[in-house]
Structures are given as structure tokens and as C-alpha cells.
mmCIF file of C-alpha atoms in Angstrom:
data_model
loop_
_atom_site.group_PDB
_atom_site.id
_atom_site.type_symbol
_atom_site.label_atom_id
_atom_site.label_comp_id
_atom_site.label_asym_id
_atom_site.label_seq_id
_atom_site.Cartn_x
_atom_site.Cartn_y
_atom_site.Cartn_z
ATOM 1 C CA UNK A 1 34.761 -11.747 29.736
ATOM 2 C CA UNK A 2 36.289 -10.288 32.531
ATOM 3 C CA UNK A 3 33.568 -8.911 35.007
ATOM 4 C CA UNK A 4 34.167 -5.806 36.399
ATOM 5 C CA UNK A 5 33.722 -4.950 40.182
ATOM 6 C CA UNK A 6 34.292 -1.727 42.407
ATOM 7 C CA UNK A 7 31.933 0.574 40.807
ATOM 8 C CA UNK A 8 29.906 1.453 43.105
ATOM 9 C CA UNK A 9 32.185 4.148 44.993
ATOM 10 C CA UNK A 10 32.692 5.781 41.305
ATOM 11 C CA UNK A 11 28.929 5.843 40.573
ATOM 12 C CA UNK A 12 28.086 7.416 44.333
ATOM 13 C CA UNK A 13 31.551 9.928 44.162
ATOM 14 C CA UNK A 14 30.311 13.528 44.856
ATOM 15 C CA UNK A 15 32.159 14.829 41.576
ATOM 16 C CA UNK A 16 30.495 12.187 39.923
ATOM 17 C CA UNK A 17 26.971 13.111 41.168
ATOM 18 C CA UNK A 18 27.484 16.644 40.700
ATOM 19 C CA UNK A 19 28.528 15.975 36.795
ATOM 20 C CA UNK A 20 26.021 13.675 36.694
ATOM 21 C CA UNK A 21 23.702 17.209 38.043
ATOM 22 C CA UNK A 22 25.403 18.819 35.215
ATOM 23 C CA UNK A 23 24.120 16.752 32.745
ATOM 24 C CA UNK A 24 20.912 16.053 33.461
ATOM 25 C CA UNK A 25 19.856 19.679 33.380
ATOM 26 C CA UNK A 26 20.779 20.346 29.693
ATOM 27 C CA UNK A 27 18.122 22.066 27.931
ATOM 28 C CA UNK A 28 15.907 21.950 31.419
ATOM 29 C CA UNK A 29 17.484 25.056 32.860
ATOM 30 C CA UNK A 30 13.937 26.829 33.735
ATOM 31 C CA UNK A 31 12.101 23.253 34.050
ATOM 32 C CA UNK A 32 9.864 23.307 37.236
ATOM 33 C CA UNK A 33 12.136 20.067 38.492
ATOM 34 C CA UNK A 34 15.301 22.041 38.493
ATOM 35 C CA UNK A 35 14.288 25.117 40.052
ATOM 36 C CA UNK A 36 13.173 23.484 42.677
ATOM 37 C CA UNK A 37 16.228 21.084 43.182
ATOM 38 C CA UNK A 38 18.319 24.488 42.857
ATOM 39 C CA UNK A 39 16.809 26.029 45.776
ATOM 40 C CA UNK A 40 19.269 23.572 47.803
ATOM 41 C CA UNK A 41 21.240 22.260 45.114
ATOM 42 C CA UNK A 42 24.395 21.313 47.414
ATOM 43 C CA UNK A 43 22.191 20.255 50.086
ATOM 44 C CA UNK A 44 20.138 17.929 47.960
ATOM 45 C CA UNK A 45 23.550 16.652 46.333
ATOM 46 C CA UNK A 46 24.606 15.764 49.566
ATOM 47 C CA UNK A 47 21.889 13.961 50.504
ATOM 48 C CA UNK A 48 21.869 11.918 47.452
ATOM 49 C CA UNK A 49 25.307 11.120 47.961
ATOM 50 C CA UNK A 50 24.272 9.452 51.532
ATOM 51 C CA UNK A 51 21.226 7.815 50.639
ATOM 52 C CA UNK A 52 23.132 5.813 47.783
ATOM 53 C CA UNK A 53 25.945 5.282 50.238
ATOM 54 C CA UNK A 54 23.563 3.890 52.903
ATOM 55 C CA UNK A 55 22.208 1.499 49.513
ATOM 56 C CA UNK A 56 18.554 3.057 50.486
ATOM 57 C CA UNK A 57 18.234 4.684 46.831
ATOM 58 C CA UNK A 58 14.437 3.869 46.188
ATOM 59 C CA UNK A 59 12.571 5.204 42.567
ATOM 60 C CA UNK A 60 10.016 7.911 42.938
ATOM 61 C CA UNK A 61 6.526 7.129 41.797
ATOM 62 C CA UNK A 62 6.320 7.653 37.951
ATOM 63 C CA UNK A 63 4.053 9.609 36.000
ATOM 64 C CA UNK A 64 2.580 8.375 32.854
ATOM 65 C CA UNK A 65 0.786 9.869 30.005
ATOM 66 C CA UNK A 66 0.368 8.957 26.462
ATOM 67 C CA UNK A 67 2.035 10.531 23.042
ATOM 68 C CA UNK A 68 0.176 9.643 19.657
ATOM 69 C CA UNK A 69 3.059 10.655 17.379
ATOM 70 C CA UNK A 70 4.576 8.767 15.414
ATOM 71 C CA UNK A 71 2.524 5.970 17.326
ATOM 72 C CA UNK A 72 0.409 5.358 20.377
ATOM 73 C CA UNK A 73 2.652 4.722 23.732
ATOM 74 C CA UNK A 74 2.883 5.334 27.289
ATOM 75 C CA UNK A 75 5.694 7.817 28.422
ATOM 76 C CA UNK A 76 6.878 7.128 31.983
ATOM 77 C CA UNK A 77 8.238 10.507 33.523
ATOM 78 C CA UNK A 78 10.758 10.847 37.040
ATOM 79 C CA UNK A 79 11.431 13.541 38.942
ATOM 80 C CA UNK A 80 14.422 15.510 38.114
ATOM 81 C CA UNK A 81 15.698 14.947 41.857
ATOM 82 C CA UNK A 82 17.008 12.504 42.678
ATOM 83 C CA UNK A 83 16.264 9.614 40.032
ATOM 84 C CA UNK A 84 17.228 11.833 36.572
ATOM 85 C CA UNK A 85 20.865 12.556 38.213
ATOM 86 C CA UNK A 86 20.897 9.091 39.587
ATOM 87 C CA UNK A 87 20.348 8.003 36.328
ATOM 88 C CA UNK A 88 22.756 10.262 34.564
ATOM 89 C CA UNK A 89 25.557 8.791 37.518
ATOM 90 C CA UNK A 90 24.988 5.774 36.327
ATOM 91 C CA UNK A 91 25.327 6.028 32.971
ATOM 92 C CA UNK A 92 28.598 8.339 33.318
ATOM 93 C CA UNK A 93 30.570 5.393 35.235
ATOM 94 C CA UNK A 94 28.602 2.338 33.077
ATOM 95 C CA UNK A 95 28.141 3.547 29.489
ATOM 96 C CA UNK A 96 31.801 3.274 28.499
ATOM 97 C CA UNK A 97 31.664 -0.742 29.927
ATOM 98 C CA UNK A 98 27.914 -1.322 27.982
ATOM 99 C CA UNK A 99 29.331 0.404 24.883
ATOM 100 C CA UNK A 100 32.255 -2.054 24.517
ATOM 101 C CA UNK A 101 29.893 -4.912 24.331
ATOM 102 C CA UNK A 102 27.575 -3.938 20.967
ATOM 103 C CA UNK A 103 28.701 -4.672 17.396
ATOM 104 C CA UNK A 104 29.299 -2.030 14.965
ATOM 105 C CA UNK A 105 25.991 -3.099 13.287
ATOM 106 C CA UNK A 106 23.621 -1.363 16.350
ATOM 107 C CA UNK A 107 23.177 2.621 16.448
ATOM 108 C CA UNK A 108 20.993 3.357 18.664
ATOM 109 C CA UNK A 109 21.818 6.047 21.113
ATOM 110 C CA UNK A 110 25.671 5.218 20.820
ATOM 111 C CA UNK A 111 28.123 7.896 20.356
ATOM 112 C CA UNK A 112 29.327 8.616 16.662
ATOM 113 C CA UNK A 113 26.880 6.422 15.520
ATOM 114 C CA UNK A 114 22.870 7.387 15.524
ATOM 115 C CA UNK A 115 20.964 7.546 12.541
ATOM 116 C CA UNK A 116 23.458 9.033 10.494
ATOM 117 C CA UNK A 117 26.044 6.422 11.254
ATOM 118 C CA UNK A 118 23.029 3.647 9.917
ATOM 119 C CA UNK A 119 22.562 5.952 7.104
ATOM 120 C CA UNK A 120 26.291 5.592 5.972
ATOM 121 C CA UNK A 121 26.718 1.987 6.422
ATOM 122 C CA UNK A 122 23.400 1.116 4.285
ATOM 123 C CA UNK A 123 24.655 3.335 1.667
ATOM 124 C CA UNK A 124 28.348 1.802 1.576
ATOM 125 C CA UNK A 125 26.944 -1.620 1.728
ATOM 126 C CA UNK A 126 24.872 -0.821 -0.832
ATOM 127 C CA UNK A 127 27.315 -0.502 -3.698
ATOM 128 C CA UNK A 128 27.652 -4.249 -3.191
ATOM 129 C CA UNK A 129 24.882 -4.360 -5.344
ATOM 130 C CA UNK A 130 25.031 -8.248 -6.180
ATOM 131 C CA UNK A 131 24.684 -9.241 -2.241
ATOM 132 C CA UNK A 132 22.438 -6.644 -0.986
ATOM 133 C CA UNK A 133 19.517 -7.558 -4.056
ATOM 134 C CA UNK A 134 16.766 -8.565 -0.905
ATOM 135 C CA UNK A 135 16.054 -7.114 2.119
ATOM 136 C CA UNK A 136 14.927 -8.651 5.635
ATOM 137 C CA UNK A 137 12.893 -5.964 7.698
ATOM 138 C CA UNK A 138 11.604 -6.598 11.052
ATOM 139 C CA UNK A 139 10.657 -5.700 14.754
ATOM 140 C CA UNK A 140 9.913 -6.925 17.785
ATOM 141 C CA UNK A 141 6.395 -6.709 19.184
ATOM 142 C CA UNK A 142 5.824 -4.073 21.960
ATOM 143 C CA UNK A 143 9.505 -4.091 22.369
ATOM 144 C CA UNK A 144 10.369 -2.207 25.628
ATOM 145 C CA UNK A 145 6.851 -3.814 28.055
ATOM 146 C CA UNK A 146 7.934 -7.346 26.836
ATOM 147 C CA UNK A 147 11.551 -7.155 28.109
ATOM 148 C CA UNK A 148 11.892 -9.713 31.117
ATOM 149 C CA UNK A 149 13.672 -8.189 33.906
ATOM 150 C CA UNK A 150 15.402 -11.414 35.253
ATOM 151 C CA UNK A 151 17.140 -11.954 31.802
ATOM 152 C CA UNK A 152 17.512 -8.428 31.599
ATOM 153 C CA UNK A 153 19.599 -8.718 34.893
ATOM 154 C CA UNK A 154 21.516 -11.824 33.581
ATOM 155 C CA UNK A 155 22.752 -10.128 30.618
ATOM 156 C CA UNK A 156 24.031 -7.140 33.040
ATOM 157 C CA UNK A 157 25.829 -9.602 35.485
ATOM 158 C CA UNK A 158 27.722 -11.047 32.496
ATOM 159 C CA UNK A 159 30.012 -7.852 32.579
ATOM 160 C CA UNK A 160 29.382 -6.304 35.801
ATOM 161 C CA UNK A 161 29.978 -8.450 39.175
ATOM 162 C CA UNK A 162 30.097 -5.260 41.853
ATOM 163 C CA UNK A 163 27.112 -6.174 44.166
ATOM 164 C CA UNK A 164 25.652 -2.939 45.119
ATOM 165 C CA UNK A 165 25.583 -1.838 41.798
ATOM 166 C CA UNK A 166 23.371 -5.083 40.449
ATOM 167 C CA UNK A 167 21.584 -4.191 43.498
ATOM 168 C CA UNK A 168 20.934 -0.554 42.176
ATOM 169 C CA UNK A 169 20.276 -1.438 39.012
ATOM 170 C CA UNK A 170 17.963 -3.958 39.902
ATOM 171 C CA UNK A 171 16.152 -1.675 41.983
ATOM 172 C CA UNK A 172 15.883 0.603 38.879
ATOM 173 C CA UNK A 173 14.716 -2.460 36.725
ATOM 174 C CA UNK A 174 12.092 -3.290 39.192
ATOM 175 C CA UNK A 175 10.387 -0.054 39.530
ATOM 176 C CA UNK A 176 8.091 -0.574 36.581
ATOM 177 C CA UNK A 177 6.742 -3.367 34.577
ATOM 178 C CA UNK A 178 9.145 -4.196 31.370
ATOM 179 C CA UNK A 179 11.746 -1.397 30.838
ATOM 180 C CA UNK A 180 10.030 2.366 30.703
ATOM 181 C CA UNK A 181 10.042 4.301 28.186
ATOM 182 C CA UNK A 182 11.705 7.996 28.906
ATOM 183 C CA UNK A 183 13.915 6.786 31.529
ATOM 184 C CA UNK A 184 17.440 7.676 30.446
ATOM 185 C CA UNK A 185 18.892 4.288 31.313
ATOM 186 C CA UNK A 186 16.395 2.556 29.399
ATOM 187 C CA UNK A 187 17.345 3.188 25.973
ATOM 188 C CA UNK A 188 20.713 1.185 27.798
ATOM 189 C CA UNK A 189 19.028 -1.515 29.004
ATOM 190 C CA UNK A 190 17.008 -1.773 25.266
ATOM 191 C CA UNK A 191 20.675 -1.695 23.468
ATOM 192 C CA UNK A 192 21.968 -4.108 25.912
ATOM 193 C CA UNK A 193 18.939 -6.993 26.243
ATOM 194 C CA UNK A 194 19.571 -7.344 22.084
ATOM 195 C CA UNK A 195 23.792 -6.750 22.553
ATOM 196 C CA UNK A 196 24.566 -10.665 22.741
ATOM 197 C CA UNK A 197 21.678 -11.581 19.758
ATOM 198 C CA UNK A 198 23.951 -9.157 18.036
ATOM 199 C CA UNK A 199 27.046 -11.428 18.469
ATOM 200 C CA UNK A 200 24.906 -13.920 17.643
ATOM 201 C CA UNK A 201 24.442 -12.628 14.320
ATOM 202 C CA UNK A 202 27.589 -11.378 13.177
ATOM 203 C CA UNK A 203 29.736 -14.196 14.538
ATOM 204 C CA UNK A 204 27.888 -17.341 14.319
ATOM 205 C CA UNK A 205 25.482 -17.003 11.819
ATOM 206 C CA UNK A 206 28.016 -15.250 9.845
ATOM 207 C CA UNK A 207 25.834 -12.598 8.437
ATOM 208 C CA UNK A 208 27.352 -9.582 6.561
ATOM 209 C CA UNK A 209 24.805 -6.848 6.348
ATOM 210 C CA UNK A 210 23.277 -6.419 9.494
ATOM 211 C CA UNK A 211 21.797 -3.606 11.121
ATOM 212 C CA UNK A 212 19.610 -2.793 14.186
ATOM 213 C CA UNK A 213 18.416 0.581 15.700
ATOM 214 C CA UNK A 214 16.539 -0.197 18.856
ATOM 215 C CA UNK A 215 14.428 -3.054 17.798
ATOM 216 C CA UNK A 216 14.088 -2.170 14.332
ATOM 217 C CA UNK A 217 16.559 -4.636 12.459
ATOM 218 C CA UNK A 218 17.513 -5.193 7.943
ATOM 219 C CA UNK A 219 19.244 -8.036 6.661
ATOM 220 C CA UNK A 220 20.597 -7.520 3.195
ATOM 221 C CA UNK A 221 21.292 -10.460 1.025
ATOM 222 C CA UNK A 222 21.877 -11.905 -1.934
ATOM 223 C CA UNK A 223 18.716 -14.151 -2.225
ATOM 224 C CA UNK A 224 15.311 -13.999 -0.509
ATOM 225 C CA UNK A 225 15.721 -17.924 0.462
ATOM 226 C CA UNK A 226 18.546 -17.287 2.468
ATOM 227 C CA UNK A 227 16.355 -14.504 4.325
ATOM 228 C CA UNK A 228 13.556 -16.399 4.919
ATOM 229 C CA UNK A 229 15.963 -19.220 6.605
ATOM 230 C CA UNK A 230 17.676 -16.682 8.865
ATOM 231 C CA UNK A 231 14.182 -15.064 10.095
ATOM 232 C CA UNK A 232 13.205 -18.610 11.058
ATOM 233 C CA UNK A 233 16.471 -18.495 13.312
ATOM 234 C CA UNK A 234 15.858 -15.326 14.826
ATOM 235 C CA UNK A 235 12.412 -15.928 15.393
ATOM 236 C CA UNK A 236 13.488 -19.193 17.663
ATOM 237 C CA UNK A 237 16.335 -17.325 19.243
ATOM 238 C CA UNK A 238 14.063 -14.252 20.211
ATOM 239 C CA UNK A 239 11.757 -16.440 21.635
ATOM 240 C CA UNK A 240 13.547 -19.136 22.990
ATOM 241 C CA UNK A 241 16.609 -16.762 24.559
ATOM 242 C CA UNK A 242 15.312 -13.250 25.244
ATOM 243 C CA UNK A 243 11.395 -14.517 25.678
ATOM 244 C CA UNK A 244 10.496 -11.556 22.883
ATOM 245 C CA UNK A 245 8.352 -12.011 19.577
ATOM 246 C CA UNK A 246 8.666 -10.617 16.578
ATOM 247 C CA UNK A 247 5.941 -8.848 14.730
ATOM 248 C CA UNK A 248 4.014 -10.953 12.206
ATOM 249 C CA UNK A 249 4.311 -7.643 9.712
ATOM 250 C CA UNK A 250 8.452 -9.291 8.972
ATOM 251 C CA UNK A 251 9.011 -8.743 5.259
ATOM 252 C CA UNK A 252 11.329 -10.451 2.297
ATOM 253 C CA UNK A 253 11.207 -8.136 -0.814
ATOM 254 C CA UNK A 254 13.714 -7.131 -3.590
ATOM 255 C CA UNK A 255 15.654 -3.779 -2.744
ATOM 256 C CA UNK A 256 15.065 -2.412 -6.016
ATOM 257 C CA UNK A 257 11.261 -3.036 -5.862
ATOM 258 C CA UNK A 258 10.573 -0.379 -2.970
ATOM 259 C CA UNK A 259 13.980 0.453 -1.255
ATOM 260 C CA UNK A 260 14.609 -0.346 2.315
ATOM 261 C CA UNK A 261 12.356 1.961 4.946
ATOM 262 C CA UNK A 262 15.041 2.585 7.694
ATOM 263 C CA UNK A 263 15.840 5.253 10.240
ATOM 264 C CA UNK A 264 13.655 7.912 8.362
ATOM 265 C CA UNK A 265 14.910 7.048 4.730
ATOM 266 C CA UNK A 266 14.395 5.190 2.256
ATOM 267 C CA UNK A 267 17.481 3.478 0.509
ATOM 268 C CA UNK A 268 17.686 2.071 -3.068
ATOM 269 C CA UNK A 269 21.322 0.827 -4.510
ATOM 270 C CA UNK A 270 21.499 4.146 -6.855
ATOM 271 C CA UNK A 271 20.069 6.785 -4.739
ATOM 272 C CA UNK A 272 18.251 7.410 -1.019
ATOM 273 C CA UNK A 273 15.062 9.381 0.014
ATOM 274 C CA UNK A 274 13.286 10.573 2.947
ATOM 275 C CA UNK A 275 10.385 8.415 4.396
ATOM 276 C CA UNK A 276 7.368 9.620 2.829
ATOM 277 C CA UNK A 277 5.733 10.477 6.565
ATOM 278 C CA UNK A 278 8.808 13.115 7.056
ATOM 279 C CA UNK A 279 8.462 14.504 3.829
ATOM 280 C CA UNK A 280 4.896 14.888 4.589
ATOM 281 C CA UNK A 281 5.640 16.456 7.924
ATOM 282 C CA UNK A 282 8.424 18.658 5.867
ATOM 283 C CA UNK A 283 5.763 20.071 3.562
ATOM 284 C CA UNK A 284 3.195 21.072 6.561
ATOM 285 C CA UNK A 285 6.317 22.708 8.417
ATOM 286 C CA UNK A 286 6.753 25.120 5.466
ATOM 287 C CA UNK A 287 2.914 25.461 4.486
ATOM 288 C CA UNK A 288 2.609 26.683 8.310
ATOM 289 C CA UNK A 289 5.762 28.396 8.495
ATOM 290 C CA UNK A 290 6.977 29.177 5.234
ATOM 291 C CA UNK A 291 10.973 29.561 4.768
ATOM 292 C CA UNK A 292 11.815 30.172 8.223
ATOM 293 C CA UNK A 293 14.923 29.628 9.685
ATOM 294 C CA UNK A 294 13.441 26.965 11.846
ATOM 295 C CA UNK A 295 11.888 24.978 9.428
ATOM 296 C CA UNK A 296 15.356 25.180 7.596
ATOM 297 C CA UNK A 297 17.529 24.011 10.865
ATOM 298 C CA UNK A 298 14.698 21.187 11.604
ATOM 299 C CA UNK A 299 14.614 19.250 8.568
ATOM 300 C CA UNK A 300 17.992 20.251 6.547
ATOM 301 C CA UNK A 301 19.907 18.295 8.767
ATOM 302 C CA UNK A 302 17.558 15.143 7.021
ATOM 303 C CA UNK A 303 17.084 16.288 3.496
ATOM 304 C CA UNK A 304 21.464 16.940 3.376
ATOM 305 C CA UNK A 305 21.975 12.808 4.087
ATOM 306 C CA UNK A 306 19.713 12.324 0.786
ATOM 307 C CA UNK A 307 18.723 12.668 -2.741
ATOM 308 C CA UNK A 308 16.233 15.668 -1.990
ATOM 309 C CA UNK A 309 16.713 18.405 -4.712
ATOM 310 C CA UNK A 310 13.475 17.769 -6.117
ATOM 311 C CA UNK A 311 11.562 17.757 -2.630
ATOM 312 C CA UNK A 312 13.227 21.001 -1.493
ATOM 313 C CA UNK A 313 12.424 22.953 -5.304
ATOM 314 C CA UNK A 314 8.712 21.666 -5.012
ATOM 315 C CA UNK A 315 8.521 23.582 -1.403
ATOM 316 C CA UNK A 316 10.331 26.762 -2.828
ATOM 317 C CA UNK A 317 13.061 25.952 -0.979
ATOM 318 C CA UNK A 318 15.981 27.889 -2.082
ATOM 319 C CA UNK A 319 18.933 25.479 -2.607
ATOM 320 C CA UNK A 320 22.335 27.401 -2.100
ATOM 321 C CA UNK A 321 23.293 26.082 -5.698
ATOM 322 C CA UNK A 322 20.401 28.323 -6.689
ATOM 323 C CA UNK A 323 22.146 31.836 -4.999
ATOM 324 C CA UNK A 324 25.267 31.990 -7.281
ATOM 325 C CA UNK A 325 27.563 32.113 -4.533
ATOM 326 C CA UNK A 326 31.201 31.340 -5.740
ATOM 327 C CA UNK A 327 32.699 28.576 -3.455
ATOM 328 C CA UNK A 328 35.487 29.191 -1.618
ATOM 329 C CA UNK A 329 38.935 28.083 -2.610
ATOM 330 C CA UNK A 330 40.388 25.407 -1.311
ATOM 331 C CA UNK A 331 37.323 24.321 0.537
ATOM 332 C CA UNK A 332 37.149 20.619 1.257
ATOM 333 C CA UNK A 333 33.982 18.937 1.617
ATOM 334 C CA UNK A 334 32.718 15.426 3.715
ATOM 335 C CA UNK A 335 32.989 13.842 7.076
ATOM 336 C CA UNK A 336 36.211 13.263 8.551
ATOM 337 C CA UNK A 337 37.669 9.872 8.550
ATOM 338 C CA UNK A 338 40.529 8.130 10.686
ATOM 339 C CA UNK A 339 43.825 6.952 8.816
ATOM 340 C CA UNK A 340 42.928 3.414 10.002
ATOM 341 C CA UNK A 341 39.417 3.078 8.331
ATOM 342 C CA UNK A 342 41.495 3.882 4.698
ATOM 343 C CA UNK A 343 45.017 2.132 4.929
ATOM 344 C CA UNK A 344 45.725 -0.322 2.825
ATOM 345 C CA UNK A 345 42.860 0.651 0.327
ATOM 346 C CA UNK A 346 43.009 2.165 -3.231
ATOM 347 C CA UNK A 347 41.684 5.580 -2.600
ATOM 348 C CA UNK A 348 41.365 8.761 -4.690
ATOM 349 C CA UNK A 349 42.872 11.790 -3.601
ATOM 350 C CA UNK A 350 41.519 15.019 -5.117
ATOM 351 C CA UNK A 351 43.080 17.481 -3.726
ATOM 352 C CA UNK A 352 45.567 18.666 -0.090
ATOM 353 C CA UNK A 353 46.677 21.316 2.083
ATOM 354 C CA UNK A 354 49.265 21.710 4.294
ATOM 355 C CA UNK A 355 48.427 24.225 7.529
ATOM 356 C CA UNK A 356 50.541 24.662 10.875
ATOM 357 C CA UNK A 357 49.294 22.301 13.151
ATOM 358 C CA UNK A 358 47.530 23.765 16.515
ATOM 359 C CA UNK A 359 49.107 20.746 17.922
ATOM 360 C CA UNK A 360 52.493 19.742 16.596
ATOM 361 C CA UNK A 361 53.467 16.606 17.942
ATOM 362 C CA UNK A 362 55.389 15.828 14.686
ATOM 363 C CA UNK A 363 58.621 17.354 13.953
ATOM 364 C CA UNK A 364 57.111 19.531 11.000
ATOM 365 C CA UNK A 365 54.961 21.181 12.819
ATOM 366 C CA UNK A 366 52.428 20.868 10.062
ATOM 367 C CA UNK A 367 49.009 18.955 9.615
ATOM 368 C CA UNK A 368 48.751 17.687 5.940
ATOM 369 C CA UNK A 369 44.410 17.755 4.935
ATOM 370 C CA UNK A 370 43.805 15.315 2.148
ATOM 371 C CA UNK A 371 39.969 15.358 0.184
ATOM 372 C CA UNK A 372 39.401 11.845 -0.750
ATOM 373 C CA UNK A 373 37.004 10.205 -2.336
ATOM 374 C CA UNK A 374 36.184 6.357 -0.244
ATOM 375 C CA UNK A 375 33.509 3.681 -1.837
ATOM 376 C CA UNK A 376 31.961 6.627 -3.835
ATOM 377 C CA UNK A 377 31.847 9.504 -0.648
ATOM 378 C CA UNK A 378 33.779 12.349 -0.136
ATOM 379 C CA UNK A 379 36.140 12.167 2.772
ATOM 380 C CA UNK A 380 38.276 14.608 4.897
ATOM 381 C CA UNK A 381 41.353 13.310 6.768
ATOM 382 C CA UNK A 382 43.333 15.200 9.022
ATOM 383 C CA UNK A 383 47.285 13.673 9.637
ATOM 384 C CA UNK A 384 50.623 14.704 11.163
ATOM 385 C CA UNK A 385 52.519 12.323 9.661
ATOM 386 C CA UNK A 386 55.839 13.711 8.663
ATOM 387 C CA UNK A 387 56.513 11.146 5.701
ATOM 388 C CA UNK A 388 52.983 11.904 3.814
ATOM 389 C CA UNK A 389 53.866 15.327 4.363
ATOM 390 C CA UNK A 390 57.113 14.804 2.919
ATOM 391 C CA UNK A 391 55.389 12.757 0.294
ATOM 392 C CA UNK A 392 52.353 15.329 -1.041
ATOM 393 C CA UNK A 393 54.820 18.341 -1.241
ATOM 394 C CA UNK A 394 56.319 16.653 -4.632
ATOM 395 C CA UNK A 395 52.910 16.143 -6.289
ATOM 396 C CA UNK A 396 52.072 18.787 -8.404
ATOM 397 C CA UNK A 397 48.860 20.673 -8.265
ATOM 398 C CA UNK A 398 48.147 19.224 -12.126
ATOM 399 C CA UNK A 399 48.661 15.552 -11.505
ATOM 400 C CA UNK A 400 45.227 16.090 -9.176
ATOM 401 C CA UNK A 401 42.949 13.626 -9.028
ATOM 402 C CA UNK A 402 45.387 10.832 -8.338
ATOM 403 C CA UNK A 403 44.561 7.122 -6.963
ATOM 404 C CA UNK A 404 46.828 5.769 -4.202
ATOM 405 C CA UNK A 405 47.150 3.421 -0.990
ATOM 406 C CA UNK A 406 48.596 4.821 2.480
ATOM 407 C CA UNK A 407 50.416 1.584 4.308
ATOM 408 C CA UNK A 408 52.288 1.425 7.433
ATOM 409 C CA UNK A 409 56.042 0.732 7.377
ATOM 410 C CA UNK A 410 56.975 -0.009 10.588
ATOM 411 C CA UNK A 411 56.025 3.301 12.943
ATOM 412 C CA UNK A 412 55.791 5.344 9.862
ATOM 413 C CA UNK A 413 52.628 6.352 6.950
ATOM 414 C CA UNK A 414 53.374 6.617 3.508
ATOM 415 C CA UNK A 415 51.732 6.341 0.482
ATOM 416 C CA UNK A 416 52.553 3.972 -2.410
#
């Protein structure tokens, strides 16, 4: 693995510090820390630049408080200036490097993935019913407080060899025991701590259906015997290599019996439900505030990714389908998908539309919009391929839907 150097000058660059300040204040414009900082904003940024360049930055004292929902834990808070700005400045530069280490099967704190990336992956993989009959579900005991500083530093040094950057990261890591929940950098440190475990699972153990969100881990397989065997190996790896322990409440069970409880949902082969605790919070919010816009906004993001029609009806929340509003003609639904994701696979093309391109890089100056069905889910594809546009123009409306495969011949895409 190629190690990267010469990072510190990028982190301490004045423009990067100003960008970090802009990012750190999002949603906190009127907080006390931001208002105090803004009294001498330019002066503070230059002073921070000088402190970092002289390698004399020290983490400020933490303010520690407890939260009790969804479970009791200590939260650590640092001042806005200078600490939170420094953490954002570090991540502005290091985030792309660290994200390159993560496998496609980890979802926490990674742009473009997150909870709903995990939802899409599990729903897709559960179509393989035979090989997802059983589930192993586990998490790490006191994960953040149990992270070993020396091991974390060794993991970071496998990718970074810039001494000043490593020293700054070490200063933050050693500022308190474990990895403090609340620091902007902590979520990335936690992900890094398990990054090579992910590679071991995927590359050495050849596990096909594996998902990790922070320290919550789910594995699907055809038999419970292989999951029990894998669990013993996982437990040994985590203890011996990372000095962390698996909680004793791990489970191996048939998916059809109770579904896979993960990232706020319960996944079955045929449908997906909201987790019971989230449904209860949803119901309490409706009882307290009625069908307000605030309630809709807070929970619609959860409900739209699962089978929630009956839940919404029980809560007397109207569905759009109940309003008898006609659907607009030519409307396409589903999330966008890249052409590389569906190449050389049989897909169903439900509809198409050709519009003028806002960024005409192709000869025709047109863009093709396709309504697809991939793995039983509706998706939308945008492409400026002149060949695909030319081919689709010969398809009559009465010929939809039809099956097709997109292949690449030389530099061009085409339907076959």
C-alpha cells in the first residue's frame, strides 16, 4: 500500500482553515462558540494557522455530559474554536484518503452510503433467498471507549507517513481515553479501526453478504453452521488483533423467523418494516403534534424506505395515493443509477425520454433518461450516449416495457 506524505502543509493552509470554519459552523451559526469566534474571526484563523505551523496545537479541555436515548453514553464536547475547526481542517484533507481504505460493505459516515445505502444493499441481497436464510448479528462491547490508541495509530500510519500529520492526529487521539463520542474525527477513527477487519472478512474469509454500520455487524449465509464457525473466527480476530470484545448477546437465527434488525429497520425476504422503537417514537410524535409538517419531515425519510402503509394509516396520516391527485405524465421514479452498475446485465426498460442536455458534450446535445427496473427496484439512468439515444428513438411507445442489456463496444455504449 502506498503511504502518503506532505499532508501537513495542506491541513494548515489558511484557505483550508477558512473552509473548515465554514463547514464547522453549518447549523450552528448562532451558537455561543461561533458568535465568540466571529468577534475576531480573521485574527483567530491566522493565530490557529501560526499555532499549527509551529506544531504547538493542544486539544482543549472536554466538557462531558450524558445522554440516555437511545442508550446511556458519555458525550464529549470541545470548543468551536480552535478544536472543531482543526478537526474539520484535518478531515478536509484526509477524508478522501481514508475512504479509499473502506470496503463497499461499511456504511457509517461515508458520503453516498449511510443508513439508506445499507438499506438498499440488504434489500437487494435478500433476493438471493437460498444464500441468505440465516443471519449472524453482533456488535462490539463498549466499542468507542475500548479502542486502543497504539493500534489505532499503527492503522493510521499504514496509509499516512507525514510525521507532522501523524503527530497532530496522535495529540487528538491521546487527548482522552478511548475514542470520545462527539468529536468530528472520532467517527472516522472508529471506522478506520475496523477497516482492515472488513478486508479480512471480504478477502480472506470470502464472506459474500456482510454489512457493517460503525460496530454493528450483520452477516447473511445459507446455513447457521457456517455462521457459528465464522463468529468464532471473528471473535478471535477482534480480540487478538484489535483488543476489543464482542458482546455476549450475539445472535444466529433464521431470517424468516424475525427479520434482520439493522440500521432502524427489520428486513425480511419479502418486505421491510420499521424498527419497533422508531414506530413508537413516530406514534408519540403524532399523538403530541398531530399530522404536522414537522412530524412528516422527521419520519417520512424513515417510512419511505420500507413497507409502512399500514403504519401510516393507523396513525391517521393521509397517503398521497389517497388524495386522488393524478400523476404527472412522463414522471420517472426511483434513485439514479450509474451506467457502470448495470452494464452487461439484463434490465427492464419501462420508459424513456430525450431532453436537451444542460451540458452538451455529445454530438446531439441531448440527454437520454431511462426508467429502469433493476433487481426488482425502479431506478433512473441519465446518459448522453449518442448511440443509445439513436437506438431508443426507434422504439415505439407500444413496445414498452422490454428487456435489454447495455454493453460497451470500444468507446460506445449500445443496447443488445
